[in-house]
Amino acid sequence: MTESTPPTNAPPTWRDGYGHVATRALQTIIILVLAVGVIYAFIQLKIVVIPVIIALIIASAFSPVLGWMRRRGLPGALAATICLVASVIVIGGVIWLIVTQVQKDWAKLAQQATDGFNEALDWFNHLDLPIDTSKIQEIQDGLLDFVTSGSFATGALSGVAAAGELITSTLLTIVILFFFMKDGPKIWHFMTGRLATAVRIKTDRVAERSVTVLGGYVRGTATVALVDATGIGVALLILQVPLALPLSIIVFIGGFIPIVGATVAGILAALVALVTNGIWGAIIVVAVVILVQQLEGNFLQPVLMGNALKLHPLVILIALTAGTVLGGIIGAILSVPITAVGWAIAKAWFGEDDYGAVGKLDLDDFGENPDVEVLSTEEPPTQSVL
């Protein structure tokens, strides 16, 4: 006769407290490994990934115009062609100004900024502040060598470094942009057509929200950057500061890099004004920069972008740093809209988004209206997830 084993209340392996912690830790490690793998794949395929992202951002920015044209009877292909030509003209014009104005006077601009920095440093030295001027001088010399050397131009295009890649990426962006504008919903519904109804409802909501956020961010940021460049540029022209046009273009470009870009561009303009117009000219430029940024932060951004696009400054700085490390200046410009879309996707997926903040967008505005099944906007309470 064998003795029976007394019953135990001990939980099975992996189901006690330590088991749950270990399981969650393993899941976290797997997710991190997958994320690193995805990021690595994106970096290796940047010649494809960057054009897709840029085309999606531009197409989202033009989505209200596409919808307006289609509601007035224009065929999808014609509306997409008009918007494509307009986007190429606008972006090409900005690039032309950068090449003809900023690059031509970049060495002179760097020298003016250096002279202004030296004057500011001399002024601080007279105040007997505990500042190690030798360290500051080393930083200044390093920055000057960098911006006046050929490596700066190469680094500025680190996302698409080689000339061949740049041409290929540009042509690929144009082609992808045309099809996004013309057949955006068809492409989306082709990708999600096999999903269960409940999941399709969520993915459609995520798609609408992503297009809304991307479009609102680009249109709002471009408008804010244009206002910044115009306001500071007019002040520079009134003060007769040399290189006013290149400085205004730099301010405009800096507007697409939140927090850091506009501040650096304003400091650069103030340093040039310090050399040519003296301390009071620099003070006036600084005052104009502060005034314009206050107008931007307290009025323009809330009106043009809405609350849904607001990110905490710490999140923006982390995104900018990561984007700059991974993709150079292109990564810095794209990092914030990608982060904003990621946050909007999470809110839309869990039903926490607020369409009223930037206006609800119909996916049909994002190109040609496909013949697809119209889904209910209410998620069924008992529905298989997959």
PDB file of C-alpha atoms in Angstrom, residues 197-352:
ATOM      1  CA  THR A 197     -14.180  43.679 -38.467  1.00  0.00           C
ATOM      2  CA  ALA A 198     -13.268  44.787 -34.953  1.00  0.00           C
ATOM      3  CA  VAL A 199      -9.610  45.167 -35.873  1.00  0.00           C
ATOM      4  CA  ARG A 200     -10.448  46.968 -39.123  1.00  0.00           C
ATOM      5  CA  ILE A 201     -12.503  49.505 -37.194  1.00  0.00           C
ATOM      6  CA  LYS A 202      -9.510  50.238 -34.988  1.00  0.00           C
ATOM      7  CA  THR A 203      -6.989  50.300 -37.837  1.00  0.00           C
ATOM      8  CA  ASP A 204      -9.180  52.669 -39.853  1.00  0.00           C
ATOM      9  CA  ARG A 205      -9.442  54.939 -36.827  1.00  0.00           C
ATOM     10  CA  VAL A 206      -5.656  54.788 -36.437  1.00  0.00           C
ATOM     11  CA  ALA A 207      -5.155  55.594 -40.133  1.00  0.00           C
ATOM     12  CA  GLU A 208      -7.482  58.599 -39.997  1.00  0.00           C
ATOM     13  CA  ARG A 209      -5.791  59.873 -36.880  1.00  0.00           C
ATOM     14  CA  SER A 210      -2.296  59.391 -38.329  1.00  0.00           C
ATOM     15  CA  VAL A 211      -3.138  61.331 -41.481  1.00  0.00           C
ATOM     16  CA  THR A 212      -4.757  64.076 -39.415  1.00  0.00           C
ATOM     17  CA  VAL A 213      -1.779  64.397 -37.082  1.00  0.00           C
ATOM     18  CA  LEU A 214       0.832  64.285 -39.843  1.00  0.00           C
ATOM     19  CA  GLY A 215      -1.010  66.775 -42.018  1.00  0.00           C
ATOM     20  CA  GLY A 216      -1.757  69.118 -39.140  1.00  0.00           C
ATOM     21  CA  TYR A 217       1.826  68.957 -37.910  1.00  0.00           C
ATOM     22  CA  VAL A 218       3.367  69.721 -41.307  1.00  0.00           C
ATOM     23  CA  ARG A 219       0.950  72.518 -42.196  1.00  0.00           C
ATOM     24  CA  GLY A 220       1.169  74.051 -38.735  1.00  0.00           C
ATOM     25  CA  THR A 221       4.953  73.782 -38.493  1.00  0.00           C
ATOM     26  CA  ALA A 222       5.464  75.209 -41.984  1.00  0.00           C
ATOM     27  CA  THR A 223       3.182  78.151 -41.180  1.00  0.00           C
ATOM     28  CA  VAL A 224       4.903  78.795 -37.853  1.00  0.00           C
ATOM     29  CA  ALA A 225       8.347  78.546 -39.467  1.00  0.00           C
ATOM     30  CA  LEU A 226       7.278  80.982 -42.194  1.00  0.00           C
ATOM     31  CA  VAL A 227       5.978  83.472 -39.618  1.00  0.00           C
ATOM     32  CA  ASP A 228       9.210  83.147 -37.619  1.00  0.00           C
ATOM     33  CA  ALA A 229      11.370  83.665 -40.689  1.00  0.00           C
ATOM     34  CA  THR A 230       9.291  86.624 -41.880  1.00  0.00           C
ATOM     35  CA  GLY A 231       9.222  88.379 -38.509  1.00  0.00           C
ATOM     36  CA  ILE A 232      12.921  87.952 -37.795  1.00  0.00           C
ATOM     37  CA  GLY A 233      13.847  88.648 -41.427  1.00  0.00           C
ATOM     38  CA  VAL A 234      11.929  91.945 -41.448  1.00  0.00           C
ATOM     39  CA  ALA A 235      13.681  92.987 -38.239  1.00  0.00           C
ATOM     40  CA  LEU A 236      17.071  92.163 -39.762  1.00  0.00           C
ATOM     41  CA  LEU A 237      16.238  94.153 -42.899  1.00  0.00           C
ATOM     42  CA  ILE A 238      15.100  97.178 -40.864  1.00  0.00           C
ATOM     43  CA  LEU A 239      18.339  97.042 -38.864  1.00  0.00           C
ATOM     44  CA  GLN A 240      20.248  96.602 -42.150  1.00  0.00           C
ATOM     45  CA  VAL A 241      21.981  93.487 -40.873  1.00  0.00           C
ATOM     46  CA  PRO A 242      24.025  91.817 -43.633  1.00  0.00           C
ATOM     47  CA  LEU A 243      23.045  88.329 -44.801  1.00  0.00           C
ATOM     48  CA  ALA A 244      19.433  88.918 -43.740  1.00  0.00           C
ATOM     49  CA  LEU A 245      18.038  86.551 -46.400  1.00  0.00           C
ATOM     50  CA  PRO A 246      20.309  83.586 -45.560  1.00  0.00           C
ATOM     51  CA  LEU A 247      19.581  84.125 -41.869  1.00  0.00           C
ATOM     52  CA  SER A 248      15.835  84.152 -42.557  1.00  0.00           C
ATOM     53  CA  ILE A 249      16.127  80.880 -44.488  1.00  0.00           C
ATOM     54  CA  ILE A 250      18.049  79.324 -41.591  1.00  0.00           C
ATOM     55  CA  VAL A 251      15.300  80.479 -39.212  1.00  0.00           C
ATOM     56  CA  PHE A 252      12.694  78.866 -41.485  1.00  0.00           C
ATOM     57  CA  ILE A 253      14.581  75.560 -41.568  1.00  0.00           C
ATOM     58  CA  GLY A 254      15.138  75.720 -37.820  1.00  0.00           C
ATOM     59  CA  GLY A 255      11.383  75.994 -37.332  1.00  0.00           C
ATOM     60  CA  PHE A 256      11.068  72.334 -38.346  1.00  0.00           C
ATOM     61  CA  ILE A 257      13.320  71.298 -35.442  1.00  0.00           C
ATOM     62  CA  PRO A 258      11.271  72.123 -32.304  1.00  0.00           C
ATOM     63  CA  ILE A 259      12.844  73.865 -29.300  1.00  0.00           C
ATOM     64  CA  VAL A 260      16.425  73.643 -30.585  1.00  0.00           C
ATOM     65  CA  GLY A 261      16.136  74.867 -34.179  1.00  0.00           C
ATOM     66  CA  ALA A 262      14.495  78.254 -33.672  1.00  0.00           C
ATOM     67  CA  THR A 263      16.665  79.006 -30.642  1.00  0.00           C
ATOM     68  CA  VAL A 264      19.933  78.274 -32.458  1.00  0.00           C
ATOM     69  CA  ALA A 265      18.833  80.259 -35.515  1.00  0.00           C
ATOM     70  CA  GLY A 266      17.880  83.227 -33.309  1.00  0.00           C
ATOM     71  CA  ILE A 267      21.245  83.133 -31.529  1.00  0.00           C
ATOM     72  CA  LEU A 268      23.013  83.047 -34.898  1.00  0.00           C
ATOM     73  CA  ALA A 269      21.085  86.114 -36.085  1.00  0.00           C
ATOM     74  CA  ALA A 270      21.864  87.952 -32.837  1.00  0.00           C
ATOM     75  CA  LEU A 271      25.599  87.202 -33.147  1.00  0.00           C
ATOM     76  CA  VAL A 272      25.715  88.570 -36.694  1.00  0.00           C
ATOM     77  CA  ALA A 273      23.811  91.675 -35.570  1.00  0.00           C
ATOM     78  CA  LEU A 274      26.283  92.121 -32.707  1.00  0.00           C
ATOM     79  CA  VAL A 275      29.169  92.397 -35.169  1.00  0.00           C
ATOM     80  CA  THR A 276      27.489  94.745 -37.632  1.00  0.00           C
ATOM     81  CA  ASN A 277      25.122  96.783 -35.447  1.00  0.00           C
ATOM     82  CA  GLY A 278      26.665  96.645 -31.999  1.00  0.00           C
ATOM     83  CA  ILE A 279      25.244  95.548 -28.690  1.00  0.00           C
ATOM     84  CA  TRP A 280      21.933  97.409 -29.062  1.00  0.00           C
ATOM     85  CA  GLY A 281      21.309  95.885 -32.474  1.00  0.00           C
ATOM     86  CA  ALA A 282      21.886  92.424 -31.017  1.00  0.00           C
ATOM     87  CA  ILE A 283      19.554  93.200 -28.099  1.00  0.00           C
ATOM     88  CA  ILE A 284      16.824  94.287 -30.523  1.00  0.00           C
ATOM     89  CA  VAL A 285      17.240  91.071 -32.530  1.00  0.00           C
ATOM     90  CA  VAL A 286      17.059  88.982 -29.346  1.00  0.00           C
ATOM     91  CA  ALA A 287      13.911  90.867 -28.301  1.00  0.00           C
ATOM     92  CA  VAL A 288      12.322  90.228 -31.709  1.00  0.00           C
ATOM     93  CA  VAL A 289      13.236  86.532 -31.519  1.00  0.00           C
ATOM     94  CA  ILE A 290      11.684  86.232 -28.047  1.00  0.00           C
ATOM     95  CA  LEU A 291       8.564  88.123 -29.172  1.00  0.00           C
ATOM     96  CA  VAL A 292       8.125  85.929 -32.244  1.00  0.00           C
ATOM     97  CA  GLN A 293       8.600  82.746 -30.234  1.00  0.00           C
ATOM     98  CA  GLN A 294       6.070  83.888 -27.634  1.00  0.00           C
ATOM     99  CA  LEU A 295       3.593  84.595 -30.431  1.00  0.00           C
ATOM    100  CA  GLU A 296       4.341  81.174 -31.874  1.00  0.00           C
ATOM    101  CA  GLY A 297       4.058  79.240 -28.625  1.00  0.00           C
ATOM    102  CA  ASN A 298       1.010  80.982 -27.151  1.00  0.00           C
ATOM    103  CA  PHE A 299      -1.082  81.670 -30.235  1.00  0.00           C
ATOM    104  CA  LEU A 300       0.002  80.097 -33.524  1.00  0.00           C
ATOM    105  CA  GLN A 301       0.758  76.551 -32.391  1.00  0.00           C
ATOM    106  CA  PRO A 302      -2.444  76.073 -30.333  1.00  0.00           C
ATOM    107  CA  VAL A 303      -4.579  77.477 -33.160  1.00  0.00           C
ATOM    108  CA  LEU A 304      -2.870  75.695 -36.055  1.00  0.00           C
ATOM    109  CA  MET A 305      -2.021  72.358 -34.445  1.00  0.00           C
ATOM    110  CA  GLY A 306      -4.375  71.899 -31.522  1.00  0.00           C
ATOM    111  CA  ASN A 307      -3.844  70.134 -28.222  1.00  0.00           C
ATOM    112  CA  ALA A 308      -3.551  66.677 -29.783  1.00  0.00           C
ATOM    113  CA  LEU A 309      -0.139  67.511 -31.244  1.00  0.00           C
ATOM    114  CA  LYS A 310       1.398  68.707 -27.999  1.00  0.00           C
ATOM    115  CA  LEU A 311       4.265  66.616 -26.709  1.00  0.00           C
ATOM    116  CA  HIS A 312       6.177  67.137 -23.495  1.00  0.00           C
ATOM    117  CA  PRO A 313       9.469  69.007 -24.123  1.00  0.00           C
ATOM    118  CA  LEU A 314      11.421  66.101 -22.622  1.00  0.00           C
ATOM    119  CA  VAL A 315       9.830  63.708 -25.121  1.00  0.00           C
ATOM    120  CA  ILE A 316      10.697  66.105 -27.949  1.00  0.00           C
ATOM    121  CA  LEU A 317      14.319  66.403 -26.825  1.00  0.00           C
ATOM    122  CA  ILE A 318      14.701  62.629 -26.542  1.00  0.00           C
ATOM    123  CA  ALA A 319      13.118  62.146 -29.971  1.00  0.00           C
ATOM    124  CA  LEU A 320      15.366  64.830 -31.484  1.00  0.00           C
ATOM    125  CA  THR A 321      18.474  63.272 -29.981  1.00  0.00           C
ATOM    126  CA  ALA A 322      17.575  59.782 -31.160  1.00  0.00           C
ATOM    127  CA  GLY A 323      16.598  61.035 -34.610  1.00  0.00           C
ATOM    128  CA  THR A 324      19.807  63.022 -35.002  1.00  0.00           C
ATOM    129  CA  VAL A 325      21.982  60.077 -33.956  1.00  0.00           C
ATOM    130  CA  LEU A 326      20.176  57.666 -36.290  1.00  0.00           C
ATOM    131  CA  GLY A 327      19.546  59.897 -39.304  1.00  0.00           C
ATOM    132  CA  GLY A 328      21.462  63.168 -39.078  1.00  0.00           C
ATOM    133  CA  ILE A 329      19.559  66.347 -39.873  1.00  0.00           C
ATOM    134  CA  ILE A 330      16.883  64.378 -41.736  1.00  0.00           C
ATOM    135  CA  GLY A 331      16.340  62.268 -38.645  1.00  0.00           C
ATOM    136  CA  ALA A 332      16.103  65.412 -36.513  1.00  0.00           C
ATOM    137  CA  ILE A 333      13.399  66.852 -38.778  1.00  0.00           C
ATOM    138  CA  LEU A 334      11.406  63.612 -39.033  1.00  0.00           C
ATOM    139  CA  SER A 335      11.743  62.469 -35.416  1.00  0.00           C
ATOM    140  CA  VAL A 336       9.103  64.752 -33.887  1.00  0.00           C
ATOM    141  CA  PRO A 337       6.270  64.094 -36.392  1.00  0.00           C
ATOM    142  CA  ILE A 338       6.967  60.362 -36.167  1.00  0.00           C
ATOM    143  CA  THR A 339       6.824  60.553 -32.367  1.00  0.00           C
ATOM    144  CA  ALA A 340       3.612  62.597 -32.510  1.00  0.00           C
ATOM    145  CA  VAL A 341       2.040  60.039 -34.823  1.00  0.00           C
ATOM    146  CA  GLY A 342       3.145  57.183 -32.580  1.00  0.00           C
ATOM    147  CA  TRP A 343       1.476  58.837 -29.597  1.00  0.00           C
ATOM    148  CA  ALA A 344      -1.655  59.581 -31.634  1.00  0.00           C
ATOM    149  CA  ILE A 345      -1.793  55.968 -32.839  1.00  0.00           C
ATOM    150  CA  ALA A 346      -1.641  54.691 -29.269  1.00  0.00           C
ATOM    151  CA  LYS A 347      -4.441  57.058 -28.204  1.00  0.00           C
ATOM    152  CA  ALA A 348      -6.581  56.174 -31.227  1.00  0.00           C
ATOM    153  CA  TRP A 349      -6.080  52.429 -30.730  1.00  0.00           C
ATOM    154  CA  PHE A 350      -7.270  52.613 -27.136  1.00  0.00           C
ATOM    155  CA  GLY A 351     -10.076  55.044 -27.979  1.00  0.00           C
ATOM    156  CA  GLU A 352      -8.603  58.006 -26.103  1.00  0.00           C
TER     157      GLU A 352
END
